[in-house]
PDB file of C-alpha atoms in Angstrom:
ATOM      1  CA  UNK A   1      70.203  51.065  -7.112  1.00  0.00           C
ATOM      2  CA  UNK A   2      70.448  47.413  -8.084  1.00  0.00           C
ATOM      3  CA  UNK A   3      71.814  47.007 -11.526  1.00  0.00           C
ATOM      4  CA  UNK A   4      74.307  46.344 -14.177  1.00  0.00           C
ATOM      5  CA  UNK A   5      74.251  42.589 -13.676  1.00  0.00           C
ATOM      6  CA  UNK A   6      72.263  39.736 -12.186  1.00  0.00           C
ATOM      7  CA  UNK A   7      71.161  39.961  -8.544  1.00  0.00           C
ATOM      8  CA  UNK A   8      69.695  36.743  -7.083  1.00  0.00           C
ATOM      9  CA  UNK A   9      67.501  37.056  -3.993  1.00  0.00           C
ATOM     10  CA  UNK A  10      67.407  33.877  -1.881  1.00  0.00           C
ATOM     11  CA  UNK A  11      65.289  32.796  -0.073  1.00  0.00           C
ATOM     12  CA  UNK A  12      63.106  35.762   0.920  1.00  0.00           C
ATOM     13  CA  UNK A  13      63.920  39.424   0.484  1.00  0.00           C
ATOM     14  CA  UNK A  14      62.058  42.423   1.812  1.00  0.00           C
ATOM     15  CA  UNK A  15      62.620  45.857   0.295  1.00  0.00           C
ATOM     16  CA  UNK A  16      61.732  48.653   2.689  1.00  0.00           C
ATOM     17  CA  UNK A  17      63.254  51.663   0.986  1.00  0.00           C
ATOM     18  CA  UNK A  18      63.257  53.191  -2.463  1.00  0.00           C
ATOM     19  CA  UNK A  19      65.144  51.066  -4.960  1.00  0.00           C
ATOM     20  CA  UNK A  20      65.780  51.139  -8.670  1.00  0.00           C
ATOM     21  CA  UNK A  21      66.513  47.934 -10.577  1.00  0.00           C
ATOM     22  CA  UNK A  22      68.290  48.408 -13.896  1.00  0.00           C
ATOM     23  CA  UNK A  23      69.822  44.936 -14.128  1.00  0.00           C
ATOM     24  CA  UNK A  24      68.258  41.540 -13.507  1.00  0.00           C
ATOM     25  CA  UNK A  25      66.755  40.785 -10.100  1.00  0.00           C
ATOM     26  CA  UNK A  26      65.593  37.210  -9.495  1.00  0.00           C
ATOM     27  CA  UNK A  27      63.620  36.337  -6.356  1.00  0.00           C
ATOM     28  CA  UNK A  28      63.534  32.551  -6.037  1.00  0.00           C
ATOM     29  CA  UNK A  29      60.853  32.435  -3.350  1.00  0.00           C
ATOM     30  CA  UNK A  30      59.190  35.640  -2.149  1.00  0.00           C
ATOM     31  CA  UNK A  31      59.857  39.255  -3.066  1.00  0.00           C
ATOM     32  CA  UNK A  32      58.243  41.649  -0.569  1.00  0.00           C
ATOM     33  CA  UNK A  33      57.958  45.411  -1.007  1.00  0.00           C
ATOM     34  CA  UNK A  34      56.788  46.910   2.318  1.00  0.00           C
ATOM     35  CA  UNK A  35      55.558  50.327   3.386  1.00  0.00           C
ATOM     36  CA  UNK A  36      52.857  52.452   1.801  1.00  0.00           C
ATOM     37  CA  UNK A  37      55.401  54.896   0.351  1.00  0.00           C
ATOM     38  CA  UNK A  38      57.964  52.266  -0.655  1.00  0.00           C
ATOM     39  CA  UNK A  39      58.557  51.812  -4.356  1.00  0.00           C
ATOM     40  CA  UNK A  40      60.734  49.478  -6.369  1.00  0.00           C
ATOM     41  CA  UNK A  41      61.357  51.032  -9.782  1.00  0.00           C
ATOM     42  CA  UNK A  42      62.175  48.518 -12.500  1.00  0.00           C
ATOM     43  CA  UNK A  43      64.014  49.542 -15.651  1.00  0.00           C
ATOM     44  CA  UNK A  44      65.631  46.116 -16.062  1.00  0.00           C
ATOM     45  CA  UNK A  45      64.158  42.676 -15.439  1.00  0.00           C
ATOM     46  CA  UNK A  46      62.545  41.376 -12.255  1.00  0.00           C
ATOM     47  CA  UNK A  47      61.759  37.658 -11.984  1.00  0.00           C
ATOM     48  CA  UNK A  48      59.410  37.178  -9.017  1.00  0.00           C
ATOM     49  CA  UNK A  49      59.276  33.423  -9.507  1.00  0.00           C
ATOM     50  CA  UNK A  50      56.849  32.517  -6.716  1.00  0.00           C
ATOM     51  CA  UNK A  51      55.189  35.597  -5.206  1.00  0.00           C
ATOM     52  CA  UNK A  52      55.317  39.374  -5.187  1.00  0.00           C
ATOM     53  CA  UNK A  53      53.782  40.839  -2.045  1.00  0.00           C
ATOM     54  CA  UNK A  54      53.755  43.703   0.423  1.00  0.00           C
ATOM     55  CA  UNK A  55      52.168  47.042   1.141  1.00  0.00           C
ATOM     56  CA  UNK A  56      54.448  48.925  -1.248  1.00  0.00           C
ATOM     57  CA  UNK A  57      54.453  49.017  -4.997  1.00  0.00           C
ATOM     58  CA  UNK A  58      56.390  48.460  -8.179  1.00  0.00           C
ATOM     59  CA  UNK A  59      56.854  51.135 -10.812  1.00  0.00           C
ATOM     60  CA  UNK A  60      57.666  49.777 -14.235  1.00  0.00           C
ATOM     61  CA  UNK A  61      60.300  51.959 -15.895  1.00  0.00           C
ATOM     62  CA  UNK A  62      60.999  52.367 -19.588  1.00  0.00           C
ATOM     63  CA  UNK A  63      61.792  48.928 -21.093  1.00  0.00           C
ATOM     64  CA  UNK A  64      61.289  47.229 -17.697  1.00  0.00           C
ATOM     65  CA  UNK A  65      60.141  43.606 -17.734  1.00  0.00           C
ATOM     66  CA  UNK A  66      58.382  42.151 -14.697  1.00  0.00           C
ATOM     67  CA  UNK A  67      57.769  38.397 -14.546  1.00  0.00           C
ATOM     68  CA  UNK A  68      55.302  37.302 -11.858  1.00  0.00           C
ATOM     69  CA  UNK A  69      55.335  33.529 -11.385  1.00  0.00           C
ATOM     70  CA  UNK A  70      52.952  33.289  -8.422  1.00  0.00           C
ATOM     71  CA  UNK A  71      50.563  35.547  -6.595  1.00  0.00           C
ATOM     72  CA  UNK A  72      50.725  39.306  -6.829  1.00  0.00           C
ATOM     73  CA  UNK A  73      49.770  40.904  -3.536  1.00  0.00           C
ATOM     74  CA  UNK A  74      51.490  44.289  -3.792  1.00  0.00           C
ATOM     75  CA  UNK A  75      49.398  47.396  -3.176  1.00  0.00           C
ATOM     76  CA  UNK A  76      50.188  49.187  -6.444  1.00  0.00           C
ATOM     77  CA  UNK A  77      51.633  48.354  -9.813  1.00  0.00           C
ATOM     78  CA  UNK A  78      52.302  51.337 -12.081  1.00  0.00           C
ATOM     79  CA  UNK A  79      52.886  49.819 -15.506  1.00  0.00           C
ATOM     80  CA  UNK A  80      51.446  52.583 -17.686  1.00  0.00           C
ATOM     81  CA  UNK A  81      53.469  55.735 -17.028  1.00  0.00           C
ATOM     82  CA  UNK A  82      56.947  54.862 -18.335  1.00  0.00           C
ATOM     83  CA  UNK A  83      56.525  53.197 -21.699  1.00  0.00           C
ATOM     84  CA  UNK A  84      57.202  50.799 -23.207  1.00  0.00           C
ATOM     85  CA  UNK A  85      57.371  48.126 -20.492  1.00  0.00           C
ATOM     86  CA  UNK A  86      55.999  44.618 -20.060  1.00  0.00           C
ATOM     87  CA  UNK A  87      54.350  42.697 -17.236  1.00  0.00           C
ATOM     88  CA  UNK A  88      54.218  38.923 -17.755  1.00  0.00           C
ATOM     89  CA  UNK A  89      52.138  36.691 -15.466  1.00  0.00           C
ATOM     90  CA  UNK A  90      53.903  33.411 -16.250  1.00  0.00           C
ATOM     91  CA  UNK A  91      52.703  31.049 -13.507  1.00  0.00           C
ATOM     92  CA  UNK A  92      49.742  28.703 -13.208  1.00  0.00           C
ATOM     93  CA  UNK A  93      46.127  29.890 -12.733  1.00  0.00           C
ATOM     94  CA  UNK A  94      46.945  33.444 -11.626  1.00  0.00           C
ATOM     95  CA  UNK A  95      44.912  36.568 -10.904  1.00  0.00           C
ATOM     96  CA  UNK A  96      46.404  39.522 -12.831  1.00  0.00           C
ATOM     97  CA  UNK A  97      45.972  42.820 -10.978  1.00  0.00           C
ATOM     98  CA  UNK A  98      43.299  45.243 -12.068  1.00  0.00           C
ATOM     99  CA  UNK A  99      45.451  48.171 -13.227  1.00  0.00           C
ATOM    100  CA  UNK A 100      46.658  49.884 -16.392  1.00  0.00           C
ATOM    101  CA  UNK A 101      49.401  48.109 -18.324  1.00  0.00           C
ATOM    102  CA  UNK A 102      51.438  49.059 -21.333  1.00  0.00           C
ATOM    103  CA  UNK A 103      52.258  45.532 -22.602  1.00  0.00           C
ATOM    104  CA  UNK A 104      50.632  42.616 -20.771  1.00  0.00           C
ATOM    105  CA  UNK A 105      51.628  39.019 -21.454  1.00  0.00           C
ATOM    106  CA  UNK A 106      49.788  36.057 -19.949  1.00  0.00           C
ATOM    107  CA  UNK A 107      51.708  32.804 -20.249  1.00  0.00           C
ATOM    108  CA  UNK A 108      52.439  29.695 -18.209  1.00  0.00           C
ATOM    109  CA  UNK A 109      49.510  27.386 -17.625  1.00  0.00           C
ATOM    110  CA  UNK A 110      45.916  27.340 -16.452  1.00  0.00           C
ATOM    111  CA  UNK A 111      43.319  30.050 -16.778  1.00  0.00           C
ATOM    112  CA  UNK A 112      44.108  33.588 -15.636  1.00  0.00           C
ATOM    113  CA  UNK A 113      41.195  35.429 -13.978  1.00  0.00           C
ATOM    114  CA  UNK A 114      41.307  39.221 -14.072  1.00  0.00           C
ATOM    115  CA  UNK A 115      41.420  40.603 -10.515  1.00  0.00           C
ATOM    116  CA  UNK A 116      39.777  43.961 -11.317  1.00  0.00           C
ATOM    117  CA  UNK A 117      39.070  46.275 -14.218  1.00  0.00           C
ATOM    118  CA  UNK A 118      42.174  46.639 -16.390  1.00  0.00           C
ATOM    119  CA  UNK A 119      43.426  48.599 -19.380  1.00  0.00           C
ATOM    120  CA  UNK A 120      46.111  47.547 -21.865  1.00  0.00           C
ATOM    121  CA  UNK A 121      47.511  50.427 -23.916  1.00  0.00           C
ATOM    122  CA  UNK A 122      50.010  48.348 -25.927  1.00  0.00           C
ATOM    123  CA  UNK A 123      49.956  44.637 -26.696  1.00  0.00           C
ATOM    124  CA  UNK A 124      47.999  41.951 -24.853  1.00  0.00           C
ATOM    125  CA  UNK A 125      49.573  38.568 -25.590  1.00  0.00           C
ATOM    126  CA  UNK A 126      47.893  35.302 -24.600  1.00  0.00           C
ATOM    127  CA  UNK A 127      50.383  32.409 -24.787  1.00  0.00           C
ATOM    128  CA  UNK A 128      49.005  28.958 -23.892  1.00  0.00           C
ATOM    129  CA  UNK A 129      46.369  30.427 -21.541  1.00  0.00           C
ATOM    130  CA  UNK A 130      42.889  31.889 -21.515  1.00  0.00           C
ATOM    131  CA  UNK A 131      41.899  35.069 -19.691  1.00  0.00           C
ATOM    132  CA  UNK A 132      38.598  35.018 -17.793  1.00  0.00           C
ATOM    133  CA  UNK A 133      37.121  38.472 -17.192  1.00  0.00           C
ATOM    134  CA  UNK A 134      34.630  37.394 -14.510  1.00  0.00           C
ATOM    135  CA  UNK A 135      32.803  40.629 -13.562  1.00  0.00           C
ATOM    136  CA  UNK A 136      35.686  42.886 -14.682  1.00  0.00           C
ATOM    137  CA  UNK A 137      36.064  44.902 -17.866  1.00  0.00           C
ATOM    138  CA  UNK A 138      39.193  44.752 -19.989  1.00  0.00           C
ATOM    139  CA  UNK A 139      39.725  47.927 -22.001  1.00  0.00           C
ATOM    140  CA  UNK A 140      42.146  48.011 -24.904  1.00  0.00           C
ATOM    141  CA  UNK A 141      43.702  51.452 -25.429  1.00  0.00           C
ATOM    142  CA  UNK A 142      43.393  53.240 -28.754  1.00  0.00           C
ATOM    143  CA  UNK A 143      46.645  51.689 -30.010  1.00  0.00           C
ATOM    144  CA  UNK A 144      46.176  48.410 -28.136  1.00  0.00           C
ATOM    145  CA  UNK A 145      46.341  45.045 -29.897  1.00  0.00           C
ATOM    146  CA  UNK A 146      45.591  41.455 -28.930  1.00  0.00           C
ATOM    147  CA  UNK A 147      47.685  38.458 -29.908  1.00  0.00           C
ATOM    148  CA  UNK A 148      45.930  35.142 -29.340  1.00  0.00           C
ATOM    149  CA  UNK A 149      45.077  31.879 -31.086  1.00  0.00           C
ATOM    150  CA  UNK A 150      41.969  29.708 -31.536  1.00  0.00           C
ATOM    151  CA  UNK A 151      42.907  27.864 -28.333  1.00  0.00           C
ATOM    152  CA  UNK A 152      43.907  30.986 -26.339  1.00  0.00           C
ATOM    153  CA  UNK A 153      41.206  33.599 -25.928  1.00  0.00           C
ATOM    154  CA  UNK A 154      39.302  35.897 -23.584  1.00  0.00           C
ATOM    155  CA  UNK A 155      36.402  34.301 -21.714  1.00  0.00           C
ATOM    156  CA  UNK A 156      33.459  36.554 -20.931  1.00  0.00           C
ATOM    157  CA  UNK A 157      30.127  35.622 -19.401  1.00  0.00           C
ATOM    158  CA  UNK A 158      28.354  38.922 -20.136  1.00  0.00           C
ATOM    159  CA  UNK A 159      29.165  40.451 -16.742  1.00  0.00           C
ATOM    160  CA  UNK A 160      32.698  41.539 -17.650  1.00  0.00           C
ATOM    161  CA  UNK A 161      33.350  42.989 -21.105  1.00  0.00           C
ATOM    162  CA  UNK A 162      36.160  43.382 -23.608  1.00  0.00           C
ATOM    163  CA  UNK A 163      36.125  47.038 -24.681  1.00  0.00           C
ATOM    164  CA  UNK A 164      38.114  47.561 -27.839  1.00  0.00           C
ATOM    165  CA  UNK A 165      38.436  50.478 -30.262  1.00  0.00           C
ATOM    166  CA  UNK A 166      37.666  49.597 -33.857  1.00  0.00           C
ATOM    167  CA  UNK A 167      39.064  51.269 -36.959  1.00  0.00           C
ATOM    168  CA  UNK A 168      36.728  53.193 -39.246  1.00  0.00           C
ATOM    169  CA  UNK A 169      37.754  50.904 -42.103  1.00  0.00           C
ATOM    170  CA  UNK A 170      39.169  47.390 -42.105  1.00  0.00           C
ATOM    171  CA  UNK A 171      38.456  44.504 -39.785  1.00  0.00           C
ATOM    172  CA  UNK A 172      38.818  43.842 -36.077  1.00  0.00           C
ATOM    173  CA  UNK A 173      39.147  40.450 -34.443  1.00  0.00           C
ATOM    174  CA  UNK A 174      37.506  39.852 -31.083  1.00  0.00           C
ATOM    175  CA  UNK A 175      39.271  36.852 -29.508  1.00  0.00           C
ATOM    176  CA  UNK A 176      36.468  35.918 -27.126  1.00  0.00           C
ATOM    177  CA  UNK A 177      34.890  32.572 -26.485  1.00  0.00           C
ATOM    178  CA  UNK A 178      34.299  29.664 -24.167  1.00  0.00           C
ATOM    179  CA  UNK A 179      35.547  26.086 -24.121  1.00  0.00           C
ATOM    180  CA  UNK A 180      32.621  25.145 -26.376  1.00  0.00           C
ATOM    181  CA  UNK A 181      32.340  28.134 -28.718  1.00  0.00           C
TER     182      UNK A 181
END
C-alpha cells in the first residue's frame, strides 16, 4: 500500500505486483503497470504526468482521482465499479480509452479523440478542449451530465454518436458541433 502522503516516482517506475494507492502518487516520466493480473488500485490521487503504460491495469477506487498527462497504454482501466471517482486526461491531443467511466474530465489542450466506445455514468466535463468521437459512440448513463461551453463541445461526423438519455419533461442540451457550426 502506498499512501498517507505524497509519493514521487522518478524517473520511471514499474509496478509488478498488486498495489493500493490511498495518498498521492506522482510519476514524473513514465508509470508502468506490468503483468496481465497486475492491478494498481487508486483511492487517492495518481498523477501520471507523461505516460501510463503496461500490460496491467488500474482500478479506480472510491474518490480516486487519476490524472493522465500523456498516452494511456494500459490494458484495462476500471473506472466504473467503485464510485464516485474521476479520470482526467489533462495533456495535449490525447486518446481517452474506450471504457466505462464514472466522472470523466477532458482538459489540457488540443482535441481529444475517443479511442473506443465509452460510457460516462456521472459527469463529463470538457475544459478548454473538444472531444472527437471518430467512429466511436459515447453513451451518457441515465444520471450522466455534460458540462461544456460554446467553444468546448463534442465533434461527431455521423459515424460515432452521442447517446444521451432525455427527461420526459424539460430540456436537454446536446453539446455537439464542428469548428464551423
